[in-house]
Coordinates of C-alpha atoms and ligand atoms in Angstrom, one line a residue:
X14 CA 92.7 152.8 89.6
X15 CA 90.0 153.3 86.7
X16 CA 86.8 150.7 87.5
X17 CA 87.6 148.6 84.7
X18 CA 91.6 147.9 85.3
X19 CA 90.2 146.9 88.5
X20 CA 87.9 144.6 87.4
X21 CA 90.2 143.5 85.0
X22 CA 92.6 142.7 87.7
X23 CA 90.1 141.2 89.4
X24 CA 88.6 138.5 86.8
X25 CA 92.7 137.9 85.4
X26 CA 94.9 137.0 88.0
X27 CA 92.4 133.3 88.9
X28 CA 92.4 132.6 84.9
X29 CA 96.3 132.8 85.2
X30 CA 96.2 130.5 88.0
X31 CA 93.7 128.3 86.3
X32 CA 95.9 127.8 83.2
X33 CA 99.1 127.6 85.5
X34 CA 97.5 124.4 87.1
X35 CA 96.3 123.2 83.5
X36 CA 99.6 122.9 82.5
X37 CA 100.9 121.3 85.3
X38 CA 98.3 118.4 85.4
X39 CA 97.6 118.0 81.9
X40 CA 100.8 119.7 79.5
X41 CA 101.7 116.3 78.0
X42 CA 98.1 115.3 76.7
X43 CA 98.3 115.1 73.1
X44 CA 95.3 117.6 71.3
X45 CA 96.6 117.0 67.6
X46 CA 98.7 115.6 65.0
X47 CA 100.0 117.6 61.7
X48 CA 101.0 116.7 58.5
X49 CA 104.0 117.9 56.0
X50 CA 101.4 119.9 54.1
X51 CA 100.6 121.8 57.1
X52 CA 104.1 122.8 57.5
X53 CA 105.0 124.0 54.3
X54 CA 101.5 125.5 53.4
X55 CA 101.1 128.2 56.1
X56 CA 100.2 126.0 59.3
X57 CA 96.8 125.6 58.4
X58 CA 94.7 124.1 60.8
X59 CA 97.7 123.6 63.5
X60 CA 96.7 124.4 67.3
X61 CA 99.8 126.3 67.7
X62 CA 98.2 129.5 70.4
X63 CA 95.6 130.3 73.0
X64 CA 93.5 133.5 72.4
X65 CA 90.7 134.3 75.0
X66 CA 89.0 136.6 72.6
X67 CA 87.5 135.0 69.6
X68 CA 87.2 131.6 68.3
X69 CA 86.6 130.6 64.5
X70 CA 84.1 128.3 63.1
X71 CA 85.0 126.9 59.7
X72 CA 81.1 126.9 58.7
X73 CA 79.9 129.2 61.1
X74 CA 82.0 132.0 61.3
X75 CA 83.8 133.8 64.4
X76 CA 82.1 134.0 67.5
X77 CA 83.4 137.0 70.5
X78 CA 83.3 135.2 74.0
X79 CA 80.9 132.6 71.9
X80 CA 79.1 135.1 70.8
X81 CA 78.3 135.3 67.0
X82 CA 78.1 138.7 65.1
X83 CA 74.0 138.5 64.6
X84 CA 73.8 137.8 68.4
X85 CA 76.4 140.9 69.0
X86 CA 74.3 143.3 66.9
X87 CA 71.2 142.6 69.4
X88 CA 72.6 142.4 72.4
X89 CA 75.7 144.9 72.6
X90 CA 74.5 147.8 73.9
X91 CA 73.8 150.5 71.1
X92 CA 74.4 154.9 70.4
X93 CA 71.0 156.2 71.8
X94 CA 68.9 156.3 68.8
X95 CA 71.1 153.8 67.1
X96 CA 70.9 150.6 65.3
X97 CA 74.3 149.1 65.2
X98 CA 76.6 148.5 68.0
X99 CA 79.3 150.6 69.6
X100 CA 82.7 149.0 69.4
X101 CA 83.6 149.7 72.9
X102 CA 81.0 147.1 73.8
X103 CA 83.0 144.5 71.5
X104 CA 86.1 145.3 73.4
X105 CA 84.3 145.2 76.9
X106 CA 83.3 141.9 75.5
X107 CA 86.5 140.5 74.3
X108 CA 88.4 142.0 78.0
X109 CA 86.3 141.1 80.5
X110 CA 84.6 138.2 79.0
X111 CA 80.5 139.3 79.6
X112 CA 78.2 141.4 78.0
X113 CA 78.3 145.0 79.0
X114 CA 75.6 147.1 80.4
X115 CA 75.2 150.4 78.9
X116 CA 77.2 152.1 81.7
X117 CA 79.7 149.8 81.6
X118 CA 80.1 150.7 77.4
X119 CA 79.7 154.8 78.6
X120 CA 82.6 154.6 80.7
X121 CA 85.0 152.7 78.0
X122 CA 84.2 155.7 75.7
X123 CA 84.6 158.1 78.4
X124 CA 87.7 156.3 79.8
X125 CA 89.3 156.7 75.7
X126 CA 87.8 160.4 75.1
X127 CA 90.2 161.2 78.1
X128 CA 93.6 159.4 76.6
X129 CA 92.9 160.3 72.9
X130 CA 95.4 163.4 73.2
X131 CA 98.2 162.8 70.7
X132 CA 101.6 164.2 71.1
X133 CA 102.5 166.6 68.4
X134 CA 105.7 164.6 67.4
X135 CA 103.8 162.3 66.0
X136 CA 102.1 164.9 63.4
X137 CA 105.3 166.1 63.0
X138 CA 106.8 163.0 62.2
X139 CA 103.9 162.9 59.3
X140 CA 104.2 166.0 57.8
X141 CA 107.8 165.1 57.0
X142 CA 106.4 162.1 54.7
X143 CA 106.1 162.6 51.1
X144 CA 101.9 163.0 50.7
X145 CA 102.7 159.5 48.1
X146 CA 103.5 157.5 51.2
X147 CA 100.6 154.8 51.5
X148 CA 98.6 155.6 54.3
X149 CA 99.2 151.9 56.0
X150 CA 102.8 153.1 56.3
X151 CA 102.1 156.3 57.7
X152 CA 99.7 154.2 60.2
X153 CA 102.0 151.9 61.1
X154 CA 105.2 154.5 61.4
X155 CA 102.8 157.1 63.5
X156 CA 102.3 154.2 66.2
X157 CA 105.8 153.6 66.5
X158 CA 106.3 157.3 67.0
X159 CA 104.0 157.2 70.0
X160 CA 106.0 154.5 71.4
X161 CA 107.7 157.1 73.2
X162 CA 104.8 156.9 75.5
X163 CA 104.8 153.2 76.7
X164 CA 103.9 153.3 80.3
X165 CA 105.2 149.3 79.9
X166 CA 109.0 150.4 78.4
X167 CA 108.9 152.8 81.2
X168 CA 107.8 150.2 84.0
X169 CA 110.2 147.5 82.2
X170 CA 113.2 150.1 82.6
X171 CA 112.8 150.7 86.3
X172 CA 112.1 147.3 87.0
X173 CA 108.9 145.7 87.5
X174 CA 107.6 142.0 88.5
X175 CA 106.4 139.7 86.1
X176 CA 103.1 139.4 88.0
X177 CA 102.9 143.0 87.5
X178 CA 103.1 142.8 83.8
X179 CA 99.6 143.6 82.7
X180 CA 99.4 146.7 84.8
X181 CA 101.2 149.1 82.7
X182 CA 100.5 147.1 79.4
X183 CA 96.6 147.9 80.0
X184 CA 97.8 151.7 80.6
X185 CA 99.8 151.3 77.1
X186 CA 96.6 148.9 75.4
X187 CA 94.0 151.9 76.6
X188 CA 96.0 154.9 75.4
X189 CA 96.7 153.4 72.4
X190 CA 93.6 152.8 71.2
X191 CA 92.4 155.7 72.8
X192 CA 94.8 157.6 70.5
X193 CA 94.4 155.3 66.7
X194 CA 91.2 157.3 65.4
X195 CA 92.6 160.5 65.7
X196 CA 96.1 159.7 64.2
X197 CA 94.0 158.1 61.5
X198 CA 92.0 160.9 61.1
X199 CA 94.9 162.9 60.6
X200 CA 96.6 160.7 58.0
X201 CA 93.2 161.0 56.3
X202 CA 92.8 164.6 56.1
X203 CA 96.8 165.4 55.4
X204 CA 97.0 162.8 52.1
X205 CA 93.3 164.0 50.7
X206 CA 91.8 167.3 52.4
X207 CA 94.3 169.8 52.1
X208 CA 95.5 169.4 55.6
X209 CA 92.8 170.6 56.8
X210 CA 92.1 168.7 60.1
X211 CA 89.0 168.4 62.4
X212 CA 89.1 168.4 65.9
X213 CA 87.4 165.6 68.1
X214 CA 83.6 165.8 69.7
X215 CA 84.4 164.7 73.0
X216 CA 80.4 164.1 73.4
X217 CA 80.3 161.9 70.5
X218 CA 81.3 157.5 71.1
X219 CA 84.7 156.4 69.5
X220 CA 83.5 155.3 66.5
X221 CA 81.5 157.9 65.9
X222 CA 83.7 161.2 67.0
X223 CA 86.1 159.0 64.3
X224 CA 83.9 159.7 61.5
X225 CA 83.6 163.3 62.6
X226 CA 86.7 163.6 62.7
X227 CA 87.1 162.3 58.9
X228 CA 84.9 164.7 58.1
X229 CA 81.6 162.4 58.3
X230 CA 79.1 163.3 60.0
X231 CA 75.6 162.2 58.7
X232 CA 74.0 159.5 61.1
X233 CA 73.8 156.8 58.9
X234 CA 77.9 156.6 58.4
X235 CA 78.0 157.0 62.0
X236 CA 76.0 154.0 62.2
X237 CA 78.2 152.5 59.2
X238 CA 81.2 153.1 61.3
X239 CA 80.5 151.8 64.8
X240 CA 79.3 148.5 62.6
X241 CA 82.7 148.8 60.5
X242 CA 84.6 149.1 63.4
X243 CA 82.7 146.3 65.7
X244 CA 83.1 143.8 62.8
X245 CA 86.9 143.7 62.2
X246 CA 88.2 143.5 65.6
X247 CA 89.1 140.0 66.0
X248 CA 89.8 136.9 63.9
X249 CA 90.8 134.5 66.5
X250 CA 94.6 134.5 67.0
X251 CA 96.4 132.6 64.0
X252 CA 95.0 135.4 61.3
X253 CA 98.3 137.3 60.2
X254 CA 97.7 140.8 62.1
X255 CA 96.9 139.1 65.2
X256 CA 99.4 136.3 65.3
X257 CA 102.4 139.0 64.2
X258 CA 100.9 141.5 67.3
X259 CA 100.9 138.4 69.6
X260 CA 104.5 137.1 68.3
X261 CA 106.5 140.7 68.7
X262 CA 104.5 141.0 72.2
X263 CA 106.1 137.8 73.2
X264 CA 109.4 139.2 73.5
X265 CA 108.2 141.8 75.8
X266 CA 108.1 144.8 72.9
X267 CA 105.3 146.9 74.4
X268 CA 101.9 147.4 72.7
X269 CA 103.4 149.8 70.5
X270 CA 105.9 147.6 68.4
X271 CA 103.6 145.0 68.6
X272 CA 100.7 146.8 67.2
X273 CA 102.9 148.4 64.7
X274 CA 103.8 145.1 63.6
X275 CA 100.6 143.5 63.6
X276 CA 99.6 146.4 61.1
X277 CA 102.3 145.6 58.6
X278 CA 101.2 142.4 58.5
X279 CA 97.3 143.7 57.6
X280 CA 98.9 145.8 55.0
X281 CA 99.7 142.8 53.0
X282 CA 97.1 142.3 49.8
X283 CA 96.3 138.8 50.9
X284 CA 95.0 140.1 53.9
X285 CA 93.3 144.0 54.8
X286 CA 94.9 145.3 52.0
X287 CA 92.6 143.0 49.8
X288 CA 89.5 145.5 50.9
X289 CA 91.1 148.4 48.9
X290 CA 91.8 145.8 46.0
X291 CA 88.3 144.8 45.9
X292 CA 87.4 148.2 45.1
X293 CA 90.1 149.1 42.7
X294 CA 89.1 145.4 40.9
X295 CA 85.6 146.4 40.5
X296 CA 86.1 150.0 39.5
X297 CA 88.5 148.7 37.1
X298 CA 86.1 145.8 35.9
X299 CA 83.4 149.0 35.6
X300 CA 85.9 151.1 33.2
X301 CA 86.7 148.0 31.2
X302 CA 83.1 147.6 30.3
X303 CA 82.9 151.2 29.3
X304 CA 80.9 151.9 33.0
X305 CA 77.5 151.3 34.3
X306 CA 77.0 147.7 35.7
X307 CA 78.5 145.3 33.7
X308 CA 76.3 142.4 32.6
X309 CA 76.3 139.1 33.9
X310 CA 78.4 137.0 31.3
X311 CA 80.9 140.2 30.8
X312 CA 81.3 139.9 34.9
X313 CA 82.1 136.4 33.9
X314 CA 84.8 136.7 31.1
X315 CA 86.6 139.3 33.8
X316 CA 86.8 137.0 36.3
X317 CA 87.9 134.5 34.0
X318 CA 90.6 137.3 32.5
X319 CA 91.8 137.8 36.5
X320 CA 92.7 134.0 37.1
X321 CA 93.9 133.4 33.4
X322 CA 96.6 136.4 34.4
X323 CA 97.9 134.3 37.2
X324 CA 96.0 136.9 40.1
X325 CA 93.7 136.3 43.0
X326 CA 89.8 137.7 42.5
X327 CA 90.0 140.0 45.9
X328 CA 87.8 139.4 48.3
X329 CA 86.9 135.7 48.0
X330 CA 88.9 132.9 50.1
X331 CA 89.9 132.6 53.2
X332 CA 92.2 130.4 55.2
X333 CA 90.1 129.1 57.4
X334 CA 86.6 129.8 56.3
X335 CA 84.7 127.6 54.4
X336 CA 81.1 129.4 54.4
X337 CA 80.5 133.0 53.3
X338 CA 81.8 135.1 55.9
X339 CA 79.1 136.4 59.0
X340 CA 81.1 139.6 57.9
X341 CA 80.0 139.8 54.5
X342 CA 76.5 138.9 55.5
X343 CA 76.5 141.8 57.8
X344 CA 77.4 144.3 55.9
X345 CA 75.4 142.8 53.0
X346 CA 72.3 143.4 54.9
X347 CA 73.4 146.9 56.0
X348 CA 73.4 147.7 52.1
X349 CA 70.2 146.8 51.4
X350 CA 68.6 148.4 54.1
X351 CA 70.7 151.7 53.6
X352 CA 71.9 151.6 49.8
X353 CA 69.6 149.4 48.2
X354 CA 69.6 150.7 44.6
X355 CA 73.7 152.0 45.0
X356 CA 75.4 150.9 41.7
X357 CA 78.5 149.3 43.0
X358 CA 76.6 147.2 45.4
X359 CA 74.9 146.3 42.7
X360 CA 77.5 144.9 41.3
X361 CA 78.9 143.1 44.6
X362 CA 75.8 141.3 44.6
X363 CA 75.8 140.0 41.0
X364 CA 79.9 139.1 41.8
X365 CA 78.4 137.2 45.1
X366 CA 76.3 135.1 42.1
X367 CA 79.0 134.6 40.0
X368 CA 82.4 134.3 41.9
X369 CA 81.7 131.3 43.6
X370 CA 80.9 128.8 41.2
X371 CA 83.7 130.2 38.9
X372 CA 86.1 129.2 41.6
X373 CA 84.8 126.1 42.5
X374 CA 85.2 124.9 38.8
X375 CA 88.9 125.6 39.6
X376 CA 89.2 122.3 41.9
X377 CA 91.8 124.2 43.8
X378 CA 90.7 127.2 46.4
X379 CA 89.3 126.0 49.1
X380 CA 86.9 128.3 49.6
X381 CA 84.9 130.1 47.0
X382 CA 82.6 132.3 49.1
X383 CA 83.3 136.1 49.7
X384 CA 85.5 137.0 52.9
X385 CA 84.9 140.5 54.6
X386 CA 86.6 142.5 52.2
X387 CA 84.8 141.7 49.4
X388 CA 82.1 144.3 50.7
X389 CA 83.3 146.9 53.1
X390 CA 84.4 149.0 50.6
X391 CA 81.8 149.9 48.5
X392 CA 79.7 150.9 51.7
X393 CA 82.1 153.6 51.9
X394 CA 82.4 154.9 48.6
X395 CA 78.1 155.2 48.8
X396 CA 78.8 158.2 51.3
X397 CA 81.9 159.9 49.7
X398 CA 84.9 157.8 51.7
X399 CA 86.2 157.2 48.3
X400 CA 90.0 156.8 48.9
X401 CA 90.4 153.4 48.4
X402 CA 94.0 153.6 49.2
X403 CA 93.0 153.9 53.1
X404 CA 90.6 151.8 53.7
X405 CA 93.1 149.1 55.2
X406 CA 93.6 152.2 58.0
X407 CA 90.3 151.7 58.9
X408 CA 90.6 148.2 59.7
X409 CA 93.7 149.0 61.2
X410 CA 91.7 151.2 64.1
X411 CA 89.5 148.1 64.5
X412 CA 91.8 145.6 64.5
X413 CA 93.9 146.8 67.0
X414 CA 91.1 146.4 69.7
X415 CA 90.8 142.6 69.5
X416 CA 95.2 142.1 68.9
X417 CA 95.4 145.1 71.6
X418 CA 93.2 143.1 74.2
X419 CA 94.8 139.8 73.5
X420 CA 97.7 141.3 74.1
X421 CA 97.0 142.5 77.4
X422 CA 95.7 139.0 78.6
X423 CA 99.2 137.8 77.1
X424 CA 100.9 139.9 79.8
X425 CA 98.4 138.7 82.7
X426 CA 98.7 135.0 81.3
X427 CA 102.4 135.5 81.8
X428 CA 102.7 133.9 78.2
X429 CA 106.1 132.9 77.2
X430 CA 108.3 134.2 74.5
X431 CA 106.8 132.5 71.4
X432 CA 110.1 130.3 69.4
X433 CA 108.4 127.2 67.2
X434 CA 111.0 125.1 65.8
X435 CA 111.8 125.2 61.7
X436 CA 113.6 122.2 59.6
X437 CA 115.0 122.3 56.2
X438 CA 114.0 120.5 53.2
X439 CA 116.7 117.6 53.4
X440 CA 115.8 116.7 57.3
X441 CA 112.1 116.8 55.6
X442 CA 113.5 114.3 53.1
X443 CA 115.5 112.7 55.8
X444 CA 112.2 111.5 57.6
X445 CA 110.2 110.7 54.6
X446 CA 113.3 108.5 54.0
X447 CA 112.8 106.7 57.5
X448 CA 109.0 106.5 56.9
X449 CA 109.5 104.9 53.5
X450 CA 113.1 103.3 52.4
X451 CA 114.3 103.4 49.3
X452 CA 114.2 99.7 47.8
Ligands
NMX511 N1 91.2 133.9 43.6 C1 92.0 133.1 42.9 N2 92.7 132.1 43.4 C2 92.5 131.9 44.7 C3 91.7 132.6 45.5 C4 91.0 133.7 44.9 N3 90.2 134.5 45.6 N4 91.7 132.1 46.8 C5 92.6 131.1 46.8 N5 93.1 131.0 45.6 C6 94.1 130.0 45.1 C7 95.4 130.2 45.9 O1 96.2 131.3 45.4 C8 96.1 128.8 45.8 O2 96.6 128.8 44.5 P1 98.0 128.0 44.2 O3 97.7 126.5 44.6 O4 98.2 128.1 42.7 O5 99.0 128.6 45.0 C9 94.9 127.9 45.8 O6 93.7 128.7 45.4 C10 94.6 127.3 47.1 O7 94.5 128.3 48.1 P2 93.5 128.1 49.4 O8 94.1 127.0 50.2 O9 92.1 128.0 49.0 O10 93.7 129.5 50.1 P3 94.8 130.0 51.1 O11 94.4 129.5 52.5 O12 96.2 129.7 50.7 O13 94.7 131.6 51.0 C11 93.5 133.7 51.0 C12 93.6 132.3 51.6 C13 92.5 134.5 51.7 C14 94.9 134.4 51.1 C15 93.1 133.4 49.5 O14 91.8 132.9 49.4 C16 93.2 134.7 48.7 O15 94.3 135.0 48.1 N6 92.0 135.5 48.5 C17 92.0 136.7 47.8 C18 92.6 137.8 48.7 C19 91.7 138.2 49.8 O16 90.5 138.4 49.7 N7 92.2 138.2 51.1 C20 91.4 138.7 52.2 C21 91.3 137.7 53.3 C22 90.5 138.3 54.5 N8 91.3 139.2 55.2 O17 90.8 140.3 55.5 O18 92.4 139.0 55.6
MLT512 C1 90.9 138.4 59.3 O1 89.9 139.0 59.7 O2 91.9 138.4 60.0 C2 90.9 137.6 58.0 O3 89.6 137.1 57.8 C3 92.0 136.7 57.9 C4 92.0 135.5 58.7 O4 91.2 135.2 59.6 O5 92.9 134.6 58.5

């Protein structure tokens, strides 16, 4: 057995225990009441789950294990030479639960270099989608294509013991992600390089031999990447990619269906997609102003245009945040340092100015300050990643670590099949009725 499915064994099977007894002695304690709003607005703010691997501050932002993202890019351990952290350390984090050491971080990437082999099904599934197909569906379709390789179907099949559960789904959790850059990689290089692919560095970290394998290979994007990819792991558990991976994984579908759903769901505009539609907004706000950086009160009358036509500005908002997002902040300050005169982050800057106060005169969004995706993108464009269209893939490969994890702690937590109940409007009406008569 590898060191850290030991460990993981180890540290998992007490915390089960621990919440078994929790229940027990203290399931009927009360933790919260919810309103009729909550219910038909998109149970905001309910306690309705239990993730282990990150928690989300309103005002502060997430923290990993209660750790916050400046913390993480000090203390996770770092490439040798580098500034930024390497994303195994995140998901060493969000598993085990401490901070790794550097050999503990060496052996995740050692332990994924081995599974990254991809069947060739799966390429040949892809090169029989039209090259129009958005790259989110070809992500999402590809891991469902290597579902034929779920070490958990196959255990399920022959029969297995519940207590068992997490055994095969961290064989299934590791392969997979293991496998994502490389499938990513090869959706990248099919739609916009000719086909022409690049094969892995098995000497280089994950987030690194990623970028490689893009066709990246300058230091500073390798440094962009392992922050890209450390930063968009994890959301706590209610954010739409993480609660669809954790619902799907209820019901016993391996890490494979649930990850595939968990990607639709971060295909949707209102949550990753919104990255790429920052960039196509801007680029689009650029050309309407005949290029160049637009000027303050023309930055103004766009926004104004965007909310006038009934649409969202991308990028700004969230559902739970209420502060700009640690996120932005971090990749805000990997601009300056690295791109500090680059035009389009020019413009992100004079939007993180303007945006805010533009909403707020609104009355209605809750939050007015800029979420992760209102800067991600333009980081990439600065060193030639200038498909928009894929960037939600990208966030796919890092996303999947935090739903991935949380999904294997589902199956060691022995957490149920997930079913809340649903009403319709006239019992709605019905208890309003009750609450207040008619006189
Ligand atoms: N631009 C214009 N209107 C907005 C925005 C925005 N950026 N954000 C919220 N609103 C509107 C929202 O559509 C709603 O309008 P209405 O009452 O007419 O339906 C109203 O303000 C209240 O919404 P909130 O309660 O503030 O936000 P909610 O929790 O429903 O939605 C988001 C959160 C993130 C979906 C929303 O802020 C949004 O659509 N933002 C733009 C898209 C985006 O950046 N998404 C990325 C989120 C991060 N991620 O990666 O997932
Ligand atoms: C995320 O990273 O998942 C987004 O910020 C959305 C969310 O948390 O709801």
């Amino acid at each position: 057995m590898d060191k850290l499915k030991e460990k993981f064994g180890i540290i998992s099977a007490p915390i089960a225990q621990q919440i078994k007894d929790l229940v027990k002695d203290h399931g009927s304690q009360i933790i919260g009441q919810y309103s009729i709003e909550q219910v038909y607005h998109g149970m905001k703010g309910m306690i309705g789950m239990v993730t282990e691997t990150s928690k989300l501050d309103a005002e502060e932002g997430i923290r990993f294990r209660g750790y916050s993202i400046p913390e993480l890019r000090e203390k996770l351990p770092k490439a040798p030479g580098g500034s930024e952290p390497l994303p195994e350390g995140i998901f060493y984090l969000m598993l085990i639960g401490e901070l790794p050491s550097e050999e503990d971080v060496r052996e995740v990437s050692n332990n994924w270099a081995r599974r990254s082999n991809v069947p060739k099904h799966v390429f040949d599934m892809l090169d029989k989608m039209p090259l129009s197909t958005h790259p989110m569906t070809q992500f999402s379709m590809a891991i469902l294509a290597l579902q034929t390789e779920s070490v958990f179907a196959a255990a399920y099949r022959k029969g297995i013991s519940k207590k068992q559960y997490w055994d095969p789904m961290y064989e299934d959790v590791m392969n997979l992600i293991a496998r994502l850059p490389r499938v990513a990689a090869y959706i990248y290089r099919r739609i916009y390089k000719n086909n022409v692919h690049i094969e892995p560095d098995p000497k280089l970290d994950w987030a690194a031999n990623f970028a490689h394998m893009l066709g990246f290979d300058e230091p500073d994007f390798f440094r962009l990447m392992r922050l890209y990819l450390t930063l968009h792991v994890d959301h706590e558990g209610g954010n739409v990619s993480a609660h669809a991976t954790h619902l799907v994984g209820s019901a016993l579908s391996d890490a494979y269906y649930a990850l595939s759903a968990g990607m639709d769901g971060l295909a949707g505009p209102l949550h990753g997609l919104a990255n790429q539609e920052v960039v196509r907004w801007i680029l689009d706000l650029k050309k309407y102003y005949g290029g160049g950086i637009p000027s303050k009160e023309q930055i103004e009358e766009y926004i104004h245009r965007t909310l006038d036509e009934g649409k969202v500005v991308p990028g700004y908002g969230h559902a739970v945040l209420r502060k700009t997002d640690p996120r932005f902040v971090a990749q805000n300050e990997f601009a300056k340092k690295y791109m500090p005169d680059d035009e389009l982050f020019k413009i992100v800057e004079i939007l993180y100015q303007v945006v805010p106060e533009i909403l707020k005169s609104t009355g209605k969004i809750k939050n007015p300050w800029p979420n992760v995706d209102a800067h991600s993108g333009v980081l990439l464009i600065h060193y030639g990643l200038v498909e928009y269209d894929f960037y939600t893939v990208l966030f796919g490969v890092s996303r999947a670590i935090g739903v991935l994890t949380s999904l294997l702690w589902d199956r060691a937590l022995n957490t149920p099949i997930e079913r809340p109940g649903s009403v319709t409007t006239e019992w709605m009406l019905s208890q309003i009725k009750k609450v207040q008569p008619a006189n």
